[in-house]
mmCIF file of N, CA and C in Angstrom:
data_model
loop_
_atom_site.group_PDB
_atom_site.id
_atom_site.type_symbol
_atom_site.label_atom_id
_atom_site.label_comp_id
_atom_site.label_asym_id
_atom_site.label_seq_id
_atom_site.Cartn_x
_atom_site.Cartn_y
_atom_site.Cartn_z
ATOM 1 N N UNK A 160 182.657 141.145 104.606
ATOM 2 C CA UNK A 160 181.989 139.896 104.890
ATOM 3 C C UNK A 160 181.684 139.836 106.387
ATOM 4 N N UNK A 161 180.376 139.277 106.383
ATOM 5 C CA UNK A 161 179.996 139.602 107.872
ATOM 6 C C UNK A 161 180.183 138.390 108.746
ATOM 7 N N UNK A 162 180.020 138.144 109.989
ATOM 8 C CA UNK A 162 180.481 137.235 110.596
ATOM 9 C C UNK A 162 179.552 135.766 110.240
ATOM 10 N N UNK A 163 178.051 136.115 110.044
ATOM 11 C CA UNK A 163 177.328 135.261 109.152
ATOM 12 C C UNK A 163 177.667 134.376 107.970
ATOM 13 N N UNK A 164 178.234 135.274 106.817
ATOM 14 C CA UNK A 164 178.717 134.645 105.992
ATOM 15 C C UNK A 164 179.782 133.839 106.165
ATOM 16 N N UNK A 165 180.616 134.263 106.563
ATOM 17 C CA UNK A 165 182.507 133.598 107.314
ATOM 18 C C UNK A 165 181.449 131.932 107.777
ATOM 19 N N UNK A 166 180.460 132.042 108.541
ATOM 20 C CA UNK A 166 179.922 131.057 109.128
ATOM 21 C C UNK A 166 179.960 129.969 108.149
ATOM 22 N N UNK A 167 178.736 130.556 107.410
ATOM 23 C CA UNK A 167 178.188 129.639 106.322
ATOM 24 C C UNK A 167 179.211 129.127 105.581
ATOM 25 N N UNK A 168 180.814 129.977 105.018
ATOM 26 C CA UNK A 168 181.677 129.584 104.065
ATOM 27 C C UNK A 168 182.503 128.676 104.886
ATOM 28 N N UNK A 169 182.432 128.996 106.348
ATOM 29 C CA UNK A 169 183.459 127.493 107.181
ATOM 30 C C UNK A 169 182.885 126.424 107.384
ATOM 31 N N UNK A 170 181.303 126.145 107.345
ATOM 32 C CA UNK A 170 180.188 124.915 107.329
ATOM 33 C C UNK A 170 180.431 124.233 105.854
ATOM 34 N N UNK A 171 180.515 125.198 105.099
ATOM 35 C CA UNK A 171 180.622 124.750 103.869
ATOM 36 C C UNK A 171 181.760 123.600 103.695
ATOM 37 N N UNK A 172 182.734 124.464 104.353
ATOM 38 C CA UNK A 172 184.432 123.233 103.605
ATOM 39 C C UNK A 172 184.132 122.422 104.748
ATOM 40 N N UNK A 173 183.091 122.655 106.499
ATOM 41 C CA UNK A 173 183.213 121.578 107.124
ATOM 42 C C UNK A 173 182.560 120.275 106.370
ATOM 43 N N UNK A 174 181.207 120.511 105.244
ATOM 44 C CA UNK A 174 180.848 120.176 105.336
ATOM 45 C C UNK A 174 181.697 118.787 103.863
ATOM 46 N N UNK A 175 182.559 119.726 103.462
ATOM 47 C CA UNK A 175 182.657 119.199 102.406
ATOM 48 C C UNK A 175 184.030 117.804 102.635
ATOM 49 N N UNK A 176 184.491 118.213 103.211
ATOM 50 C CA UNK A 176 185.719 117.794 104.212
ATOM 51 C C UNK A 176 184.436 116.334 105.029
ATOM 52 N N UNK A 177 183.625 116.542 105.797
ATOM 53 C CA UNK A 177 182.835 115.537 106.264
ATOM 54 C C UNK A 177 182.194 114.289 105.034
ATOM 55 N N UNK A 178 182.014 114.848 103.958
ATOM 56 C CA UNK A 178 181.808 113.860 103.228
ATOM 57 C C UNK A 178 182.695 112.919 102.828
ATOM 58 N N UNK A 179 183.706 113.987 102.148
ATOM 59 C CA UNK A 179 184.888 113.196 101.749
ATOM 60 C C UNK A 179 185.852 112.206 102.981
ATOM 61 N N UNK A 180 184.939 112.258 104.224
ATOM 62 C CA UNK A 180 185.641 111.457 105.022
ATOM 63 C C UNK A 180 184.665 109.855 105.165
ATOM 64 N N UNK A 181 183.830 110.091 104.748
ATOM 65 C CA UNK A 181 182.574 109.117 104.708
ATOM 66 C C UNK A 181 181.692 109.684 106.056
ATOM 67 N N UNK A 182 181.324 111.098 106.475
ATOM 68 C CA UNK A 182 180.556 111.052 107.443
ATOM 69 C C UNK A 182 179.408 111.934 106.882
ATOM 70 N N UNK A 183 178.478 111.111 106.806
ATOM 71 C CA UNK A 183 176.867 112.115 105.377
ATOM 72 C C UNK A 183 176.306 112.102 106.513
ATOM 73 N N UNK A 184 176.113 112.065 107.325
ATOM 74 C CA UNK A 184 175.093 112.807 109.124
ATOM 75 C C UNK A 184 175.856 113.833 109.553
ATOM 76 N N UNK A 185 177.133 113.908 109.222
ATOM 77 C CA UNK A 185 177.933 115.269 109.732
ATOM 78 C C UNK A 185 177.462 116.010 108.752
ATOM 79 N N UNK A 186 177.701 116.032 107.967
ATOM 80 C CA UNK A 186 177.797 116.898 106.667
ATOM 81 C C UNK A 186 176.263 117.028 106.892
ATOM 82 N N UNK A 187 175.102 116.452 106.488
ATOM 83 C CA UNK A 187 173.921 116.858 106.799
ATOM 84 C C UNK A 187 173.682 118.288 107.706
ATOM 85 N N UNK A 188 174.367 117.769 108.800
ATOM 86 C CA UNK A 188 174.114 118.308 110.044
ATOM 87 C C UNK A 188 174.732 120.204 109.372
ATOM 88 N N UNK A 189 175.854 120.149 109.119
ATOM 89 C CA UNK A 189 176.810 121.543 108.590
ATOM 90 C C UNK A 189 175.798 122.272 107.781
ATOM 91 N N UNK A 190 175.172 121.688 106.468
ATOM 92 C CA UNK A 190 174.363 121.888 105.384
ATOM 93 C C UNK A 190 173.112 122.376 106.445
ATOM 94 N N UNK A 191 172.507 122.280 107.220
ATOM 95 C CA UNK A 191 171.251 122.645 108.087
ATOM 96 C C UNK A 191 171.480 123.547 108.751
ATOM 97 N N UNK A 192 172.432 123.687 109.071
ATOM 98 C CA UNK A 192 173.290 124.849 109.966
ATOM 99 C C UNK A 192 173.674 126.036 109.241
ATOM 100 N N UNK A 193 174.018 126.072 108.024
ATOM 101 C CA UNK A 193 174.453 127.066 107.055
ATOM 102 C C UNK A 193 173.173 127.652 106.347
ATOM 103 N N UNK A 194 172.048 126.544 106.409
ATOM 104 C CA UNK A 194 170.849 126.975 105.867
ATOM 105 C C UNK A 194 169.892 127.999 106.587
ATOM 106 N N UNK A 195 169.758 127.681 108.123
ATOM 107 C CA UNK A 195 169.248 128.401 108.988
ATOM 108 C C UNK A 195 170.172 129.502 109.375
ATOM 109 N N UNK A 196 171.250 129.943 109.325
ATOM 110 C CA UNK A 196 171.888 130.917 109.907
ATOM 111 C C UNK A 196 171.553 131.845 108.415
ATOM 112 N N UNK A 197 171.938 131.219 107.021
ATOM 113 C CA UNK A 197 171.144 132.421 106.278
ATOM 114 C C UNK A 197 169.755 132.716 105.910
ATOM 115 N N UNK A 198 169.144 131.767 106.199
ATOM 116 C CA UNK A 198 167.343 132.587 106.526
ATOM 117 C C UNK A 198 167.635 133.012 107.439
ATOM 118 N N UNK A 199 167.779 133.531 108.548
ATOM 119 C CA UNK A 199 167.875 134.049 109.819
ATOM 120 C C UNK A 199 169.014 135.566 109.791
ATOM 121 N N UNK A 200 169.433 135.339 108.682
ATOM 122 C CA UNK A 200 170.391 137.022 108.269
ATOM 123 C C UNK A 200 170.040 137.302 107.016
ATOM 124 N N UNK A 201 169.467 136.836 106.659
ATOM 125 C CA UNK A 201 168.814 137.060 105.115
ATOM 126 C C UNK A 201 169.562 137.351 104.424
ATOM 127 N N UNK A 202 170.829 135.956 104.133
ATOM 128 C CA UNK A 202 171.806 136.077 103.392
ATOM 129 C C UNK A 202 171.439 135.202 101.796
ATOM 130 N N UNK A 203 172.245 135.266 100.787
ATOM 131 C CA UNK A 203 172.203 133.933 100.031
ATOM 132 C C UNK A 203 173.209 133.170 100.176
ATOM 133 N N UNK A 204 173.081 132.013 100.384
ATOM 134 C CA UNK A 204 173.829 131.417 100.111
ATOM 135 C C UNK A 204 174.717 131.084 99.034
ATOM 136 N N UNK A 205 176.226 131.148 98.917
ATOM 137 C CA UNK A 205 177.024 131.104 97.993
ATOM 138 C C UNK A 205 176.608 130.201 96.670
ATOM 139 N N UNK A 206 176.491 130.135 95.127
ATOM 140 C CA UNK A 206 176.374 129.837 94.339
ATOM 141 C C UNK A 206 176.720 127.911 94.409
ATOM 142 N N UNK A 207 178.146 127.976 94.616
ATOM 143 C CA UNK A 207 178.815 126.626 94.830
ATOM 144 C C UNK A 207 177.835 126.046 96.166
ATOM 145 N N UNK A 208 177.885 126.427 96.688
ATOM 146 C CA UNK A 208 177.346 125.655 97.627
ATOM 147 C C UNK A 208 175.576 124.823 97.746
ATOM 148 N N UNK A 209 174.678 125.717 97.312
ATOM 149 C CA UNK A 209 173.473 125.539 96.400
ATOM 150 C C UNK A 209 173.575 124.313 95.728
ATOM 151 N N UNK A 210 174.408 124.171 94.911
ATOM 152 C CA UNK A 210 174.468 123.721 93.732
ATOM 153 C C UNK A 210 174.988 122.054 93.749
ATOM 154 N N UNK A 211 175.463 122.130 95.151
ATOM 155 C CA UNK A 211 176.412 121.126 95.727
ATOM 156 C C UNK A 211 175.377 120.864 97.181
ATOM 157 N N UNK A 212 174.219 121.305 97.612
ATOM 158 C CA UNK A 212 173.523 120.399 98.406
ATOM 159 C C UNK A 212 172.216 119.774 97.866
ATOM 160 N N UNK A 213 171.609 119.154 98.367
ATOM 161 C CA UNK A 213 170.284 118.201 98.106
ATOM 162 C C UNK A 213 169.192 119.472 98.487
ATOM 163 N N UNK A 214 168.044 119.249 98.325
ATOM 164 C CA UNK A 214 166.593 120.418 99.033
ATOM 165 C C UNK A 214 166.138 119.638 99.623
ATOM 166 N N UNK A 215 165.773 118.412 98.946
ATOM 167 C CA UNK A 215 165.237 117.252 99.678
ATOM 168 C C UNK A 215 165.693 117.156 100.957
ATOM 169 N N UNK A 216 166.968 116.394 101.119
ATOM 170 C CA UNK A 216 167.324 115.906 102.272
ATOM 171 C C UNK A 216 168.466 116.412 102.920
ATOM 172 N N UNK A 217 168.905 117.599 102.337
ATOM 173 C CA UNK A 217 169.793 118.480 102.717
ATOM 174 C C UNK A 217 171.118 117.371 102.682
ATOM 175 N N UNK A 218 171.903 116.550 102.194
ATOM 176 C CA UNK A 218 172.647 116.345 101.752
ATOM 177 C C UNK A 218 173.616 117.065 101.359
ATOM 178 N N UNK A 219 174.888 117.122 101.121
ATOM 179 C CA UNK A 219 176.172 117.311 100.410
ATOM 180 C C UNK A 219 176.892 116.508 99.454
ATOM 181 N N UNK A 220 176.092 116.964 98.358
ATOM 182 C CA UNK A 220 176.847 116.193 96.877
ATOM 183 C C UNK A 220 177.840 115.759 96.811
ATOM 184 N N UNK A 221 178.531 114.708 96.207
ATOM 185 C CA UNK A 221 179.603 114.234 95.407
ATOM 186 C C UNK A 221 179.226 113.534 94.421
ATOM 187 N N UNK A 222 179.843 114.295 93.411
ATOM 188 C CA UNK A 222 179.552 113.585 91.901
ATOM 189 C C UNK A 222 179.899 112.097 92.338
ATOM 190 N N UNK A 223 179.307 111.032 91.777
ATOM 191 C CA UNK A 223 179.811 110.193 91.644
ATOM 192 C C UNK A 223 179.795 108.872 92.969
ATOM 193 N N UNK A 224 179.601 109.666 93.927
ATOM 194 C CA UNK A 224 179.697 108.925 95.378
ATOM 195 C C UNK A 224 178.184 109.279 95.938
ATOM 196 N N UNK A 225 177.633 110.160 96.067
ATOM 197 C CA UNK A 225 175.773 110.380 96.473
ATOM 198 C C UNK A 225 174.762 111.120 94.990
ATOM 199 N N UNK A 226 175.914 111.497 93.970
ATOM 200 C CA UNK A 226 175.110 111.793 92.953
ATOM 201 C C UNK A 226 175.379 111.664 91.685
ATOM 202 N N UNK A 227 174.158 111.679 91.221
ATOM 203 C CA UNK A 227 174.789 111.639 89.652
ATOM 204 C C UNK A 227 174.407 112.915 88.825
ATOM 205 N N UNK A 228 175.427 113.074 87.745
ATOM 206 C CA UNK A 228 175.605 114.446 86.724
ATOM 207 C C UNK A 228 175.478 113.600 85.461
ATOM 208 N N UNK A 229 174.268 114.522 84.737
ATOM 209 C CA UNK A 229 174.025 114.147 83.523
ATOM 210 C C UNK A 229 174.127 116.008 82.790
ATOM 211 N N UNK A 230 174.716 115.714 81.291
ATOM 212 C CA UNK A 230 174.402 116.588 80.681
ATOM 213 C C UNK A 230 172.974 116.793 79.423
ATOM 214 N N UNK A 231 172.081 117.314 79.873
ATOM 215 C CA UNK A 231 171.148 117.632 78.852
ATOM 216 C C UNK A 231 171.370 118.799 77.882
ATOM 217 N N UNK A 232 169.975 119.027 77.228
ATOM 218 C CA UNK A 232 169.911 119.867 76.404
ATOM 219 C C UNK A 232 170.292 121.540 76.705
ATOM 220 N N UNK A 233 171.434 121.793 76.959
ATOM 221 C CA UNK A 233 171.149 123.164 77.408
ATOM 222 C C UNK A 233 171.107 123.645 78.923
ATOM 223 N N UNK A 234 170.993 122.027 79.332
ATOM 224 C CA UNK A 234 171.214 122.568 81.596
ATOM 225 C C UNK A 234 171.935 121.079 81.737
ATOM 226 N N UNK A 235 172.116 121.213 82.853
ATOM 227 C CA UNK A 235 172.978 120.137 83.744
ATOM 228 C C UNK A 235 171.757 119.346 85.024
ATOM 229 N N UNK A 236 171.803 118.424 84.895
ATOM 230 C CA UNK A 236 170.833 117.911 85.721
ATOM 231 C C UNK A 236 171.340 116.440 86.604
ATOM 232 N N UNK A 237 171.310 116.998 87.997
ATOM 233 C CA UNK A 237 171.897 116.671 89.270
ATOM 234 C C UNK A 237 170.456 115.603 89.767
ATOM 235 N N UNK A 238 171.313 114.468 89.935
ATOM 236 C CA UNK A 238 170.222 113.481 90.582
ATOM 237 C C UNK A 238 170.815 112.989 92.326
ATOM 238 N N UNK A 239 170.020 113.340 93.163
ATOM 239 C CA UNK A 239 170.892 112.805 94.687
ATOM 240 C C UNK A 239 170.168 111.280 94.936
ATOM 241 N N UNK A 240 170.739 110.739 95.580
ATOM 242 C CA UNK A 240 170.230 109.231 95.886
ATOM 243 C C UNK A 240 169.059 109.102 96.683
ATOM 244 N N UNK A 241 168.472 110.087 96.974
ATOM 245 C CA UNK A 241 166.942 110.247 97.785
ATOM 246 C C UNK A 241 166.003 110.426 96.073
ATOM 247 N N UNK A 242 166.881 110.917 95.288
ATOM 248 C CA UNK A 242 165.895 111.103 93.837
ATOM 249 C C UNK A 242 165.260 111.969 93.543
ATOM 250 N N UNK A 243 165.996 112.918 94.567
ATOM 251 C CA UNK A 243 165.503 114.733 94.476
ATOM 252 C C UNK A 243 166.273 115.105 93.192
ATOM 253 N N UNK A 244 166.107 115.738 91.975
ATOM 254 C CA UNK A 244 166.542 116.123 90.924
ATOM 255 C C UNK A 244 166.261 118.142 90.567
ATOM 256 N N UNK A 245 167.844 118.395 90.450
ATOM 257 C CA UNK A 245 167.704 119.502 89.537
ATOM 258 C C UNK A 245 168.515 119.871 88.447
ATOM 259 N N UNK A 246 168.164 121.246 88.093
ATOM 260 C CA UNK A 246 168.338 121.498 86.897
ATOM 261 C C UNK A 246 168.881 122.714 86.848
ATOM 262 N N UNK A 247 170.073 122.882 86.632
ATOM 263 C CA UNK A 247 170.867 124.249 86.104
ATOM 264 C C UNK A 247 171.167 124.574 84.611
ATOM 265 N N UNK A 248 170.614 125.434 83.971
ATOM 266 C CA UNK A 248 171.384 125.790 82.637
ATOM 267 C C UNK A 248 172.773 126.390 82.256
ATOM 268 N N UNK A 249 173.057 125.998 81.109
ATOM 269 C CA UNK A 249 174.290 126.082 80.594
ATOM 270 C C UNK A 249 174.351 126.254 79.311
ATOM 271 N N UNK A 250 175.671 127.065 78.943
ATOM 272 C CA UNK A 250 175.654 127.780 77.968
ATOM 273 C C UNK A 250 176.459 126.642 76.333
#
């Protein structure tokens, strides 16, 4: 693991740790930071983490507190409070 990634995976729990404290401009801020350091090493970003920010507004999810989880037909579909919506399938 390269020093890039280590980056992105310590933005990550900063970022996740910032929400759960009530600070969504910190956490923003981590999520923008993890985004540009992997376009810029032409990394992917970890699965969990994807899956757990906004595209829209670069946000950091919490079920329940900035988003909502619905189960559909066959995917999972993530609504953030800006009303950016996606869609993951499931088995």
């Amino acid at each position: 693991m390269g020093i890039a990634a280590e980056r992105i995976d310590r933005l990550a729990t900063l970022a996740r740790e910032a929400v759960t404290a009530g600070e969504t401009d910190r956490a923003r801020r981590y999520v923008r930071l993890a985004r540009r350091i992997a376009e810029r090493n032409r990394l992917t970003l970890p699965r969990s983490f994807r899956r757990f920010t906004c595209d829209a507004c670069d946000a950091y999810l919490r079920p329940g507190r900035n988003a909502r989880v619905r189960l559909a037909d066959g995917h999972v579909v993530v609504r953030c409070d800006c009303g950016a919506t996606a869609r993951y399938p499931y088995e």
